[in-house]
PDB file of C-alpha atoms in Angstrom:
ATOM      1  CA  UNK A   6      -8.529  19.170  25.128  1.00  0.00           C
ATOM      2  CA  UNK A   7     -10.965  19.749  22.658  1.00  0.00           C
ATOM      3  CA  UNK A   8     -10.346  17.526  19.834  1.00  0.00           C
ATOM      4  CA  UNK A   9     -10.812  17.970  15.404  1.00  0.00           C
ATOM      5  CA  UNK A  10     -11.987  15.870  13.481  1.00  0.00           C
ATOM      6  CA  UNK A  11     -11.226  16.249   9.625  1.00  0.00           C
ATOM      7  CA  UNK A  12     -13.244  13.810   6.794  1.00  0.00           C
ATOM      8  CA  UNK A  13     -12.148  13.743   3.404  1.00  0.00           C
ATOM      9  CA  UNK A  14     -14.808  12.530   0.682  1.00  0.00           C
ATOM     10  CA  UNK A  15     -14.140  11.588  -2.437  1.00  0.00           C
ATOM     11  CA  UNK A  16     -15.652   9.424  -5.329  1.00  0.00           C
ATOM     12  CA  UNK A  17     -14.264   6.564  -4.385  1.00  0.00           C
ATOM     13  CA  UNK A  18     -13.720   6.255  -0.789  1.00  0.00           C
ATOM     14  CA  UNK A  19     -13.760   8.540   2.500  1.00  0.00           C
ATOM     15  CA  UNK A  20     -10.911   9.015   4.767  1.00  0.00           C
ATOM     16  CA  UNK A  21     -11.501  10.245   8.790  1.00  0.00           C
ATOM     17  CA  UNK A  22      -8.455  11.661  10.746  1.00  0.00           C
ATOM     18  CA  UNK A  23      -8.422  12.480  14.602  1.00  0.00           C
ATOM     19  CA  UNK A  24      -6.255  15.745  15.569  1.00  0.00           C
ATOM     20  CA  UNK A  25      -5.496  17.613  18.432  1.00  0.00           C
ATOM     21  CA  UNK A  26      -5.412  21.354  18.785  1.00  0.00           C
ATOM     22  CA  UNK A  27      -1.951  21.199  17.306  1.00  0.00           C
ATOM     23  CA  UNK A  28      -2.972  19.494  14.586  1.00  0.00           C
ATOM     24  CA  UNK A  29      -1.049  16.340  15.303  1.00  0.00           C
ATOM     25  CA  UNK A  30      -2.717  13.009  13.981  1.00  0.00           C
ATOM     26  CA  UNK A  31      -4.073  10.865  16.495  1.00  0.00           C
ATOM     27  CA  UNK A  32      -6.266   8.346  14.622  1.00  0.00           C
ATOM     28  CA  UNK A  33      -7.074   8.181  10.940  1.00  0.00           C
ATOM     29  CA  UNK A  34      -9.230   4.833   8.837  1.00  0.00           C
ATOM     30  CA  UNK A  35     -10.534   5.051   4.996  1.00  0.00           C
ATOM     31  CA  UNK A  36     -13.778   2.972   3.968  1.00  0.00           C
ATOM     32  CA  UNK A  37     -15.915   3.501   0.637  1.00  0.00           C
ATOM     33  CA  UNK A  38     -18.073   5.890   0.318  1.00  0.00           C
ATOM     34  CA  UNK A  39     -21.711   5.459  -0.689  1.00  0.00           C
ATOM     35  CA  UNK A  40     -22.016   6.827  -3.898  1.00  0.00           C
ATOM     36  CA  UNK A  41     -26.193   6.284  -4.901  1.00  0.00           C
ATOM     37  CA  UNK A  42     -28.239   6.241  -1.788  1.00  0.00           C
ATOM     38  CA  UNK A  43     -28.102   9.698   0.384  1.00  0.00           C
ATOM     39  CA  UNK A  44     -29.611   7.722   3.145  1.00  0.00           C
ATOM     40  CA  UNK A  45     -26.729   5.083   3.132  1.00  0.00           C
ATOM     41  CA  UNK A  46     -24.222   7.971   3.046  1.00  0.00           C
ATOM     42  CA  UNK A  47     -25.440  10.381   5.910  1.00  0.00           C
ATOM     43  CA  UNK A  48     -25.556   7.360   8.087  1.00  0.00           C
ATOM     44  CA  UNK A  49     -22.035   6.237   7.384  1.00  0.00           C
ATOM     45  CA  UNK A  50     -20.955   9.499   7.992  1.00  0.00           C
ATOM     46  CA  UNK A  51     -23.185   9.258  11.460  1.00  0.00           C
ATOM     47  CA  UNK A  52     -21.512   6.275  12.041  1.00  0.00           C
ATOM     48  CA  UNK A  53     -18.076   7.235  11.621  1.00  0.00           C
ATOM     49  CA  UNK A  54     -18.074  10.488  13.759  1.00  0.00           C
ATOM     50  CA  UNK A  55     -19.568   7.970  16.308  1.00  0.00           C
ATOM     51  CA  UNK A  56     -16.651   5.821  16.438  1.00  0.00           C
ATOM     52  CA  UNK A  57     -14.271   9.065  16.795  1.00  0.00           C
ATOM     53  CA  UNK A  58     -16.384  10.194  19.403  1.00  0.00           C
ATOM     54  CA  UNK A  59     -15.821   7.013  21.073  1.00  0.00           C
ATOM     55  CA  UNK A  60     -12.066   6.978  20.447  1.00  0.00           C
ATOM     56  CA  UNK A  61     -11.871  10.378  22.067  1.00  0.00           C
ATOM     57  CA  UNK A  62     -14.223  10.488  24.388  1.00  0.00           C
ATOM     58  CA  UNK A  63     -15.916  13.357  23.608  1.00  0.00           C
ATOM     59  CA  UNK A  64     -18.115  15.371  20.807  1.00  0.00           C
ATOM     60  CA  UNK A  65     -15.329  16.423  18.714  1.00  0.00           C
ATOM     61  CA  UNK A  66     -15.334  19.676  16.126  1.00  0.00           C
ATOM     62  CA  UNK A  67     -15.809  18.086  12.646  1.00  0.00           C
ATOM     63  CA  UNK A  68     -14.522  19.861   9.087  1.00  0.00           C
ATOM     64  CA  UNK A  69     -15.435  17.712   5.877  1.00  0.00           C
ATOM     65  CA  UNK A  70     -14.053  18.040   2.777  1.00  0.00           C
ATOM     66  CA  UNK A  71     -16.377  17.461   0.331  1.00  0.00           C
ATOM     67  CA  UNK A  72     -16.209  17.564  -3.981  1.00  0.00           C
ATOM     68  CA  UNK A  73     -18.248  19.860  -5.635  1.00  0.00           C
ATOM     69  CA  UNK A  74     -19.344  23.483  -4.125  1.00  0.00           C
ATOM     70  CA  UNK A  75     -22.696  24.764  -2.014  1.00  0.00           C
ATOM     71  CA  UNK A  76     -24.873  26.966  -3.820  1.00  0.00           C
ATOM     72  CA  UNK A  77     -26.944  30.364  -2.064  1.00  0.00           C
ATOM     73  CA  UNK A  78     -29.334  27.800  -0.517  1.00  0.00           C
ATOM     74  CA  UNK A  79     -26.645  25.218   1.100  1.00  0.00           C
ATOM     75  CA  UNK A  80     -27.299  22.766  -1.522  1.00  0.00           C
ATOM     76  CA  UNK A  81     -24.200  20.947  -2.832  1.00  0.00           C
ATOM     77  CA  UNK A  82     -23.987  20.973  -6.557  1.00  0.00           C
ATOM     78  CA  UNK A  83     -21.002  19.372  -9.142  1.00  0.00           C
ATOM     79  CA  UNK A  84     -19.622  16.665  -7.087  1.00  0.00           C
ATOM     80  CA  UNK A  85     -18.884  13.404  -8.644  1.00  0.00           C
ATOM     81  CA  UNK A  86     -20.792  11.526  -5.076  1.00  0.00           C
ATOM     82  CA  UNK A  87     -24.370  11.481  -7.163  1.00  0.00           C
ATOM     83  CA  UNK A  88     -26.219  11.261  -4.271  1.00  0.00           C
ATOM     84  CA  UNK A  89     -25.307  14.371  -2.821  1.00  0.00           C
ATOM     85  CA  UNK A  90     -26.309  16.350  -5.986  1.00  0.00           C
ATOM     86  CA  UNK A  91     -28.880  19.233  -4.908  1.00  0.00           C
ATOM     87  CA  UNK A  92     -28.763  17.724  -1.025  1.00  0.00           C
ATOM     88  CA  UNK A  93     -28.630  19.993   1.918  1.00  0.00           C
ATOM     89  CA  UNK A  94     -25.429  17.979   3.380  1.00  0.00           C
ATOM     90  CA  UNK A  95     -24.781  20.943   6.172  1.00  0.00           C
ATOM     91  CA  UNK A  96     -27.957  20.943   7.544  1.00  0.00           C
ATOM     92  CA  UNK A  97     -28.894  17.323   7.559  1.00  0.00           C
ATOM     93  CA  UNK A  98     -25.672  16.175   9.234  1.00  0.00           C
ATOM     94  CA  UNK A  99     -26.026  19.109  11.990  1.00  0.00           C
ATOM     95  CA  UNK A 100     -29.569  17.805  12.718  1.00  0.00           C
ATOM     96  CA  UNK A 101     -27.965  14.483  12.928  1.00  0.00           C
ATOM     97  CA  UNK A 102     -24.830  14.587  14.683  1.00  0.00           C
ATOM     98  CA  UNK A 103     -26.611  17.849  17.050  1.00  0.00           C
ATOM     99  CA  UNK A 104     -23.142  19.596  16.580  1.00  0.00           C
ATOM    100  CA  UNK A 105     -21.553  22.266  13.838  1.00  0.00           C
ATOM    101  CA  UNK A 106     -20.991  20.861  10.649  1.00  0.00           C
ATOM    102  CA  UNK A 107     -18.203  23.104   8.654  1.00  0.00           C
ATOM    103  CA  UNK A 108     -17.829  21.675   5.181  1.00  0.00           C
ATOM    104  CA  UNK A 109     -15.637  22.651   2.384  1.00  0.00           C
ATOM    105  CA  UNK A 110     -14.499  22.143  -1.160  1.00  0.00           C
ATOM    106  CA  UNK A 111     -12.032  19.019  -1.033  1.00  0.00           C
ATOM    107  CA  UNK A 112      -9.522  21.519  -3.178  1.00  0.00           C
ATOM    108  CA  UNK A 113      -9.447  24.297  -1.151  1.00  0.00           C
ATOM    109  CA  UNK A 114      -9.040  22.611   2.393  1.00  0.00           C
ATOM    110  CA  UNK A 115      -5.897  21.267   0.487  1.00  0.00           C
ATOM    111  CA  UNK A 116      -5.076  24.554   0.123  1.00  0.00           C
ATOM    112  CA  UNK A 117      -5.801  25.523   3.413  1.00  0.00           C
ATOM    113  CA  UNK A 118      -3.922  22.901   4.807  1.00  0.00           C
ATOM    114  CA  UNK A 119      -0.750  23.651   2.645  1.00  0.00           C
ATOM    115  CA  UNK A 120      -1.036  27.745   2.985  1.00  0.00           C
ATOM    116  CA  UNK A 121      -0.900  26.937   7.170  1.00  0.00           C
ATOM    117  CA  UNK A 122       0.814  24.021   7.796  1.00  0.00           C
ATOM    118  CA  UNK A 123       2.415  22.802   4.839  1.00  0.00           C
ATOM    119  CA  UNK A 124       4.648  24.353   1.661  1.00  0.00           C
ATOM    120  CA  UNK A 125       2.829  27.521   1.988  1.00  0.00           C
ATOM    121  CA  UNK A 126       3.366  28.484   5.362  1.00  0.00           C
ATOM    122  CA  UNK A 127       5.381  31.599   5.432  1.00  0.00           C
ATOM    123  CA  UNK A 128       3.442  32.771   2.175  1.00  0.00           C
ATOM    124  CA  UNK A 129       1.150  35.483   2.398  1.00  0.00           C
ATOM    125  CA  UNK A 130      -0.523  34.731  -0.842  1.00  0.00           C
ATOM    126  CA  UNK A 131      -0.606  30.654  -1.712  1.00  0.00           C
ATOM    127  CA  UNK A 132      -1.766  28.870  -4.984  1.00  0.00           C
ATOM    128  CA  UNK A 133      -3.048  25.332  -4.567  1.00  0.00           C
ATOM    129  CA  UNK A 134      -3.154  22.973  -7.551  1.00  0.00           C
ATOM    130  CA  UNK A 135      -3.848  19.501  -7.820  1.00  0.00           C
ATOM    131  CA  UNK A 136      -3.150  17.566 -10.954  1.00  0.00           C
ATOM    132  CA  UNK A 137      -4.924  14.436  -9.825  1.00  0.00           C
ATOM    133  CA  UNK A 138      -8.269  12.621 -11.411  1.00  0.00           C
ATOM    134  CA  UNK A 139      -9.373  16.290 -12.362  1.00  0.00           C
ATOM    135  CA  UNK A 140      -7.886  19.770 -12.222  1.00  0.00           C
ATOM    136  CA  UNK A 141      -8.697  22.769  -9.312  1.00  0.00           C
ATOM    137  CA  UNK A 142      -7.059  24.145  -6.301  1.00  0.00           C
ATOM    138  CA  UNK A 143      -7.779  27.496  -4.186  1.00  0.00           C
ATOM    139  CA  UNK A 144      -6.344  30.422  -3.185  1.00  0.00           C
ATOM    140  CA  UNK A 145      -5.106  30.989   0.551  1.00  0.00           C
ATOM    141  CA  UNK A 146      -4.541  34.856   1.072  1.00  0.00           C
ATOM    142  CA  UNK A 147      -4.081  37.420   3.934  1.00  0.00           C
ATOM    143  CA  UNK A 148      -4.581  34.857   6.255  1.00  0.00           C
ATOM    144  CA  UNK A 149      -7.726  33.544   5.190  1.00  0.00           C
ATOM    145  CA  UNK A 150      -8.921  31.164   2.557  1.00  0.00           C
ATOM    146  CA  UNK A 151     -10.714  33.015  -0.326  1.00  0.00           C
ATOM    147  CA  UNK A 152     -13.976  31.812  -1.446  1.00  0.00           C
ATOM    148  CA  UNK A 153     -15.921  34.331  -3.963  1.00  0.00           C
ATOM    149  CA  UNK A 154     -19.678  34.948  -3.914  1.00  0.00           C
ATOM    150  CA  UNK A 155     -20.629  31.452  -5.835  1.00  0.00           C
ATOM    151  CA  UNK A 156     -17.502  29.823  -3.559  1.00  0.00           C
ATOM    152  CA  UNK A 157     -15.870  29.316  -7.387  1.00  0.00           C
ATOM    153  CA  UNK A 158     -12.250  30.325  -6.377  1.00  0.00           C
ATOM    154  CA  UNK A 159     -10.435  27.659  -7.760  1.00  0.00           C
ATOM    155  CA  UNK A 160     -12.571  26.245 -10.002  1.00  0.00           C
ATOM    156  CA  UNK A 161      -9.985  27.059 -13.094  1.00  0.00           C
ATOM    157  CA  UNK A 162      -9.977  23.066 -14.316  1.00  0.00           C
ATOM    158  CA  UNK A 163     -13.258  24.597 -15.888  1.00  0.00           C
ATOM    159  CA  UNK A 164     -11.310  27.302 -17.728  1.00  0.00           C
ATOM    160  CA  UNK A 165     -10.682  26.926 -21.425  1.00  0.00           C
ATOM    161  CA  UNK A 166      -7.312  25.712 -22.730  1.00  0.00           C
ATOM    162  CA  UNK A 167      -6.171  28.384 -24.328  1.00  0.00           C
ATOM    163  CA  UNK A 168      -5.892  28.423 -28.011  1.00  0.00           C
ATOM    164  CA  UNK A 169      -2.546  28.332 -28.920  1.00  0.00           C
ATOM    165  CA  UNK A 170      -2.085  25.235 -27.132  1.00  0.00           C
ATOM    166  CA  UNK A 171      -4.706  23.395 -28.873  1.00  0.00           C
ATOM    167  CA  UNK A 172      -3.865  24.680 -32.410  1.00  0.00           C
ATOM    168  CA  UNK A 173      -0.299  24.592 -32.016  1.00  0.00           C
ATOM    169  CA  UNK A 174      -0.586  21.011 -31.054  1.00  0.00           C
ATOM    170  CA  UNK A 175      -3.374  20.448 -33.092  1.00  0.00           C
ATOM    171  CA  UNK A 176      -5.379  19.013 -30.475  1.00  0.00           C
ATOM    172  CA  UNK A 177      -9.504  17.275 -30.562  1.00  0.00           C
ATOM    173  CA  UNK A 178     -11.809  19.664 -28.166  1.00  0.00           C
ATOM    174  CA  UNK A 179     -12.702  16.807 -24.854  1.00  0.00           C
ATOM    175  CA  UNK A 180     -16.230  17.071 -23.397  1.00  0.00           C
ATOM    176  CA  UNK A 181     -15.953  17.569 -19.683  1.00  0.00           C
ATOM    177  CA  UNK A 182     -18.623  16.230 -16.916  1.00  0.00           C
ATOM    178  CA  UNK A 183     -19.305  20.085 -16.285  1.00  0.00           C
ATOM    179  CA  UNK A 184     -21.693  20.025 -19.640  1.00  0.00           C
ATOM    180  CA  UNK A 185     -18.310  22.350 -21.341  1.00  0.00           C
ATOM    181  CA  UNK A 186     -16.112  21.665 -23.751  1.00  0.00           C
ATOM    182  CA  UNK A 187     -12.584  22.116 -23.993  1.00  0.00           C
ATOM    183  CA  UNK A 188     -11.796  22.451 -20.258  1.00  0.00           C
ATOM    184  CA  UNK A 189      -8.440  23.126 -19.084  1.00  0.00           C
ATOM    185  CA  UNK A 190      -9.116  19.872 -16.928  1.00  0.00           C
ATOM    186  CA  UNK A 191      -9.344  17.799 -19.569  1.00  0.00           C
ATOM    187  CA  UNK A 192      -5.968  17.935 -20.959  1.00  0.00           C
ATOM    188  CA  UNK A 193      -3.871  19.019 -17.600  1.00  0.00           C
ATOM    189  CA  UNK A 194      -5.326  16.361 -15.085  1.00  0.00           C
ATOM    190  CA  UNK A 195      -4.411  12.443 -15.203  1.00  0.00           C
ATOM    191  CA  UNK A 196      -6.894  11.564 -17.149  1.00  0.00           C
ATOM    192  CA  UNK A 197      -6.083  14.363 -19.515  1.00  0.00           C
ATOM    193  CA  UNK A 198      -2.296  13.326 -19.281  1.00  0.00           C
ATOM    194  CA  UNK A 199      -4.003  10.011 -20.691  1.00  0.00           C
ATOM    195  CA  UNK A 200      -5.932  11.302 -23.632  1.00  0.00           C
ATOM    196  CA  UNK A 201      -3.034  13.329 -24.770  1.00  0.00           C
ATOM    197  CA  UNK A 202      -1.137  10.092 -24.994  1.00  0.00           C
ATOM    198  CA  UNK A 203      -3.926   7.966 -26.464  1.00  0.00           C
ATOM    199  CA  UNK A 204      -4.267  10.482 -29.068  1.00  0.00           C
ATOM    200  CA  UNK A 205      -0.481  10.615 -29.794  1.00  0.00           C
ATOM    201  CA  UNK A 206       0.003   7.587 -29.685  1.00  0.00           C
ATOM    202  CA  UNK A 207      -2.671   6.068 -31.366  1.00  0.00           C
ATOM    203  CA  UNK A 208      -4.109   3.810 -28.525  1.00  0.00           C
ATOM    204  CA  UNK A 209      -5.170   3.460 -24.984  1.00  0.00           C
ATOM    205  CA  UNK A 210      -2.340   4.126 -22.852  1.00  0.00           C
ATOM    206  CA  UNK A 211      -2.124   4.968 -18.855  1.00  0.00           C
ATOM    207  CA  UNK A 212      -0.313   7.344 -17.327  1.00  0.00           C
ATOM    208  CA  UNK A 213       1.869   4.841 -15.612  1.00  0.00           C
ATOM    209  CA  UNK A 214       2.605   3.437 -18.958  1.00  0.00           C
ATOM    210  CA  UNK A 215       2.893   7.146 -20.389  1.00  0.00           C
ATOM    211  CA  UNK A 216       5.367   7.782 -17.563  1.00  0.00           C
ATOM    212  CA  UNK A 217       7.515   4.339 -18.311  1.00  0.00           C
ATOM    213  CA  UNK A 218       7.699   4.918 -21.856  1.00  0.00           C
ATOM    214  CA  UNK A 219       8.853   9.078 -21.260  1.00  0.00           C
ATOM    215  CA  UNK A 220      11.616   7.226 -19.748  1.00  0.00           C
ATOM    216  CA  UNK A 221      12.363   4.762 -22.230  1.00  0.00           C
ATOM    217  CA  UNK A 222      12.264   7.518 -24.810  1.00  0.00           C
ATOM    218  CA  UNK A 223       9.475   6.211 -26.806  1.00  0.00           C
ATOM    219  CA  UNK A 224       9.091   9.076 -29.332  1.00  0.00           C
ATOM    220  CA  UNK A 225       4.951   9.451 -28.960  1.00  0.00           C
ATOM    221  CA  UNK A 226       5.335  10.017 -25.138  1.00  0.00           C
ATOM    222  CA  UNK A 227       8.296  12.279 -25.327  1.00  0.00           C
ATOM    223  CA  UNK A 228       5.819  14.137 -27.713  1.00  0.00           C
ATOM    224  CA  UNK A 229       2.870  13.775 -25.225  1.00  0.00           C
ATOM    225  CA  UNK A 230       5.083  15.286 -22.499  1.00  0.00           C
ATOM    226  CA  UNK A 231       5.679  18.427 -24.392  1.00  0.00           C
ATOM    227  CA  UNK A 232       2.450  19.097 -25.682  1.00  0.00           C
ATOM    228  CA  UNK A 233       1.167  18.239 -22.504  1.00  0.00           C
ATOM    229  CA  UNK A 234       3.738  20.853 -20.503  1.00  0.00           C
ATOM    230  CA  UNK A 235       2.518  23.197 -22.465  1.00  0.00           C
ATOM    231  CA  UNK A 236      -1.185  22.754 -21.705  1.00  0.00           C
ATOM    232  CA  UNK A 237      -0.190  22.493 -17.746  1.00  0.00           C
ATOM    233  CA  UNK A 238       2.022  26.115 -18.470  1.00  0.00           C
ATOM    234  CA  UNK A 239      -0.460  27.552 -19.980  1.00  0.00           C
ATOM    235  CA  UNK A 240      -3.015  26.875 -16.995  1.00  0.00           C
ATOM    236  CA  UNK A 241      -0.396  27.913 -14.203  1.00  0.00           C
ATOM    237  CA  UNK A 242       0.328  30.905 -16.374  1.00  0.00           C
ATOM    238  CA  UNK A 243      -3.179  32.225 -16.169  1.00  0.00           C
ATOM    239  CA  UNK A 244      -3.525  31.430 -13.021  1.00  0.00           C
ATOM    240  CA  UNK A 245      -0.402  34.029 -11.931  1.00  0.00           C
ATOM    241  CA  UNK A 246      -1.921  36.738 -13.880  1.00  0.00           C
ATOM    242  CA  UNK A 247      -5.600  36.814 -12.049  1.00  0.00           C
ATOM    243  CA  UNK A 248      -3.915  35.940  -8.740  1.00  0.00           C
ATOM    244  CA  UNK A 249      -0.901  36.680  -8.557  1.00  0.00           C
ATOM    245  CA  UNK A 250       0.494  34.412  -5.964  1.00  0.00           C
ATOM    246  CA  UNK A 251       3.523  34.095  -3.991  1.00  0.00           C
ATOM    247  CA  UNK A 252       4.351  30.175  -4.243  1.00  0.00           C
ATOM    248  CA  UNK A 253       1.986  27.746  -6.100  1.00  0.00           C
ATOM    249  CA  UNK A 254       1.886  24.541  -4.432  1.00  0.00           C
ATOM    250  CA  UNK A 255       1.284  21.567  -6.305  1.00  0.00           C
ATOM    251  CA  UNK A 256      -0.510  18.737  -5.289  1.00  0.00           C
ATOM    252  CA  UNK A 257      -2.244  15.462  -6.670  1.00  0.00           C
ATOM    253  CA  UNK A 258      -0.903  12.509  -8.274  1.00  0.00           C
ATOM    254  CA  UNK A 259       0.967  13.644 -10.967  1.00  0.00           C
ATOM    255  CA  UNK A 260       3.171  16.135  -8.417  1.00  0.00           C
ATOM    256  CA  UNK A 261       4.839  12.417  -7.539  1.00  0.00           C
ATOM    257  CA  UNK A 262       6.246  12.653 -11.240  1.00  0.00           C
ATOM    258  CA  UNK A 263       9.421  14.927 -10.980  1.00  0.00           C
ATOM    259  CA  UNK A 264       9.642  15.558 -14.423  1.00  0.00           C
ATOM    260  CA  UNK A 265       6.501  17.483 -14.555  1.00  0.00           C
ATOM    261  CA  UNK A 266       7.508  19.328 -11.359  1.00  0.00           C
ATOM    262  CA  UNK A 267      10.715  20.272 -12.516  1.00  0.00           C
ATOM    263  CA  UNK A 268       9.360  21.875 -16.157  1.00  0.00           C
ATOM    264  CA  UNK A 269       6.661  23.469 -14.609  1.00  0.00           C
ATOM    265  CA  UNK A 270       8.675  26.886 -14.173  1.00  0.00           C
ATOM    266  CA  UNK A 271       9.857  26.830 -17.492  1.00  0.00           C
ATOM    267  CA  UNK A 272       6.943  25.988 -19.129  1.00  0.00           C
ATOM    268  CA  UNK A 273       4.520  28.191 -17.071  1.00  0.00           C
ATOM    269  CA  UNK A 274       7.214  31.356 -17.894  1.00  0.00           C
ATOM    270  CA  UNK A 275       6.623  30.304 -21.863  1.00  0.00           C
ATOM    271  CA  UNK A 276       2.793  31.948 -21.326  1.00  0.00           C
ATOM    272  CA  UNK A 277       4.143  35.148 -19.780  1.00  0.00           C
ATOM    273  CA  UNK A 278       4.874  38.453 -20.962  1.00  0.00           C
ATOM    274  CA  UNK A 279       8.178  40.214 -20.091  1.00  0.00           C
ATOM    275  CA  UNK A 280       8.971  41.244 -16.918  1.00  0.00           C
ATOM    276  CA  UNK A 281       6.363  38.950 -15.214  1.00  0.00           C
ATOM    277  CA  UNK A 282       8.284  36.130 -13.044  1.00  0.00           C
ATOM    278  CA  UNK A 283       7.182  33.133 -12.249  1.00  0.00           C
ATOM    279  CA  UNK A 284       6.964  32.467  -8.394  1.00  0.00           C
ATOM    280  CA  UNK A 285       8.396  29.179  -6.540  1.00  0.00           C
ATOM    281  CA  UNK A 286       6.524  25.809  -7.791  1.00  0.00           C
ATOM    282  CA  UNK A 287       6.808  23.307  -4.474  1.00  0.00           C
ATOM    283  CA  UNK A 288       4.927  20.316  -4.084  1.00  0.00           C
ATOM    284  CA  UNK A 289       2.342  20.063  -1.001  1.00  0.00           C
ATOM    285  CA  UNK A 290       4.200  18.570   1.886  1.00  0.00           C
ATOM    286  CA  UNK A 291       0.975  17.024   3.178  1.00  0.00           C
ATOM    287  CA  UNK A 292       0.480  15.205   0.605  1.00  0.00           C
ATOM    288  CA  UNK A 293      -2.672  12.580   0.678  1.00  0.00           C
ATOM    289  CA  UNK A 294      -3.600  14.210   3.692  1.00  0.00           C
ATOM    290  CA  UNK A 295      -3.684  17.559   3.007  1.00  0.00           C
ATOM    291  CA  UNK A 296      -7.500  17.458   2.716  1.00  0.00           C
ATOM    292  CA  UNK A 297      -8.430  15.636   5.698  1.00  0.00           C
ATOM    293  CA  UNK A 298      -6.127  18.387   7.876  1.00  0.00           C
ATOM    294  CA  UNK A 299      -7.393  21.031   5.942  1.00  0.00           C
ATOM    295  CA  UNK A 300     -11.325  20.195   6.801  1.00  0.00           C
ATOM    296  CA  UNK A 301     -10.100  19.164  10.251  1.00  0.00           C
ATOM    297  CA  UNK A 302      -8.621  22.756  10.305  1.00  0.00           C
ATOM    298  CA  UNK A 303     -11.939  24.513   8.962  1.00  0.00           C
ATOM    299  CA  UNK A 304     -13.989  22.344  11.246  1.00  0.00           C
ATOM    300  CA  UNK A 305     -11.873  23.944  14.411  1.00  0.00           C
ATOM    301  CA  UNK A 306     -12.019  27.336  12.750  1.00  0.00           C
ATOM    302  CA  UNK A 307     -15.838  27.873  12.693  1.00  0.00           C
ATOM    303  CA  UNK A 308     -16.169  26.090  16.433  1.00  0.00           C
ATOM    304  CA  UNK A 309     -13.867  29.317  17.385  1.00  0.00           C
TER     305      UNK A 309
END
């Protein structure tokens, strides 16, 4: 029984997970991932499948889920791992490991994972979002996950805010890593959940503090949490129009915080013109793991 392997990456630390062809877990470990020396990171990554191979005694098919996207000559571009900036992962790890190498954008083997095994099954068209340290998702359609020429489906955290939210709220214009300003990402993901409330409330506040003091009432965060709906319905709103899903699934951190869950539909319906509905919201049922089974699942897909 042939055997998939599925490796999330992200800034902080990488995750491997062991499945079978039914995609049950067998085996999973986390360690930290290199961040500033390519060399140290392909051969933890060498070292790692080694070990699985080990555990299952034999060369299993390997998906990785990876931040940032592959440009028209394999190199990976926009991730927040440094070293892998303008690096031909694919190649070097195949030449490596002597074995296919799928790799994908961490957001959109969440998305794969949800749309096939998760709160999206059943779906034919499926809207992944995560609201975590940044803002993107994918789009899982007609049975296949949808990429685009430049792979950029998905990449809406780089999308403006749209106007009305930030005048209406009267809101400063946040620099994003991307080199843009005004990102959607910057105001809809945790950290942007954090400058709203920083700026509302005058200083540095977390968004487990933002959350404890929504509860307690504290007028600033109340005021935080509507401005910051708002942003969040705005993005979810465009989102319907160009793709016009049948569920959006949320995922991330912040999909642990009902409120926001539960005033997405509302506020997302707030940025639509009549006679447009808004679909079912559901958070991802994989949760932390969604990207691990997702590359695991692309990894088995392009071994056939």
């Amino acid at each position: 029984m042939k055997l998939c392997y599925g490796l999330d990456i992200g800034g902080t630390k990488m995750e491997l997970a062991i499945f079978d062809q039914q995609m049950q877990l067998q085996q999973e470990w986390r360690l930290a991932t290199p961040t500033t020396n390519y060399a140290d990171f392909l051969q933890q990554l060498c070292d790692q499948i080694t070990q699985a191979d080990q555990f299952s005694g034999q060369k299993g098919q390997l998906g990785i889920a990876l931040p940032g996207i592959q440009d028209a000559n394999g190199r990976v571009v926009s991730s927040n791992v440094p070293c892998l900036n303008g690096r031909q992962v694919v190649a070097d790890l195949q030449q490596l490991l002597q074995r296919p190498v799928a790799i994908g954008n961490d957001c959109r083997c969440f998305v794969l994972s949800e749309a096939v095994l998760g709160a999206g099954r059943g779906f034919v068209r499926v809207l992944g979002v995560i609201l975590g340290t940044g803002c993107g998702g994918g789009f899982y359609a007609d049975g296949a996950l949808q990429q685009g020429r430049q792979q950029l489906v998905g990449e809406f955290g780089h999308q403006n805010l749209a106007a009305r939210v930030v005048q209406q709220h009267r809101l400063p214009l946040y620099s994003c890593g991307c080199g843009l300003v005004g990102c959607a990402e910057t105001y809809v993901s945790g950290r942007g959940l954090e400058r709203l409330y920083q700026h509302f409330a005058g200083e540095p506040k977390s968004t487990y503090q933002w959350l404890e003091d929504y509860r307690a009432g504290q007028p600033a965060a109340v005021h935080t949490f509507a401005a910051y709906m708002d942003a969040l319905g705005s993005v979810l709103a465009a989102q319907l129009l160009a793709y016009d899903p049948d569920v959006i699934v949320l995922g991330g951190g912040l999909s642990d915080i009902a409120e926001i869950v539960a005033a997405a539909p509302e506020a997302t319906q707030a940025h639509l013109f009549a006679g447009v509905q808004v679909p079912p919201i559901k958070v991802a049922e994989g949760g932390a793991a969604s990207g691990k089974r997702g590359a695991a699942l692309l990894g088995a897909k392009a071994n056939g």
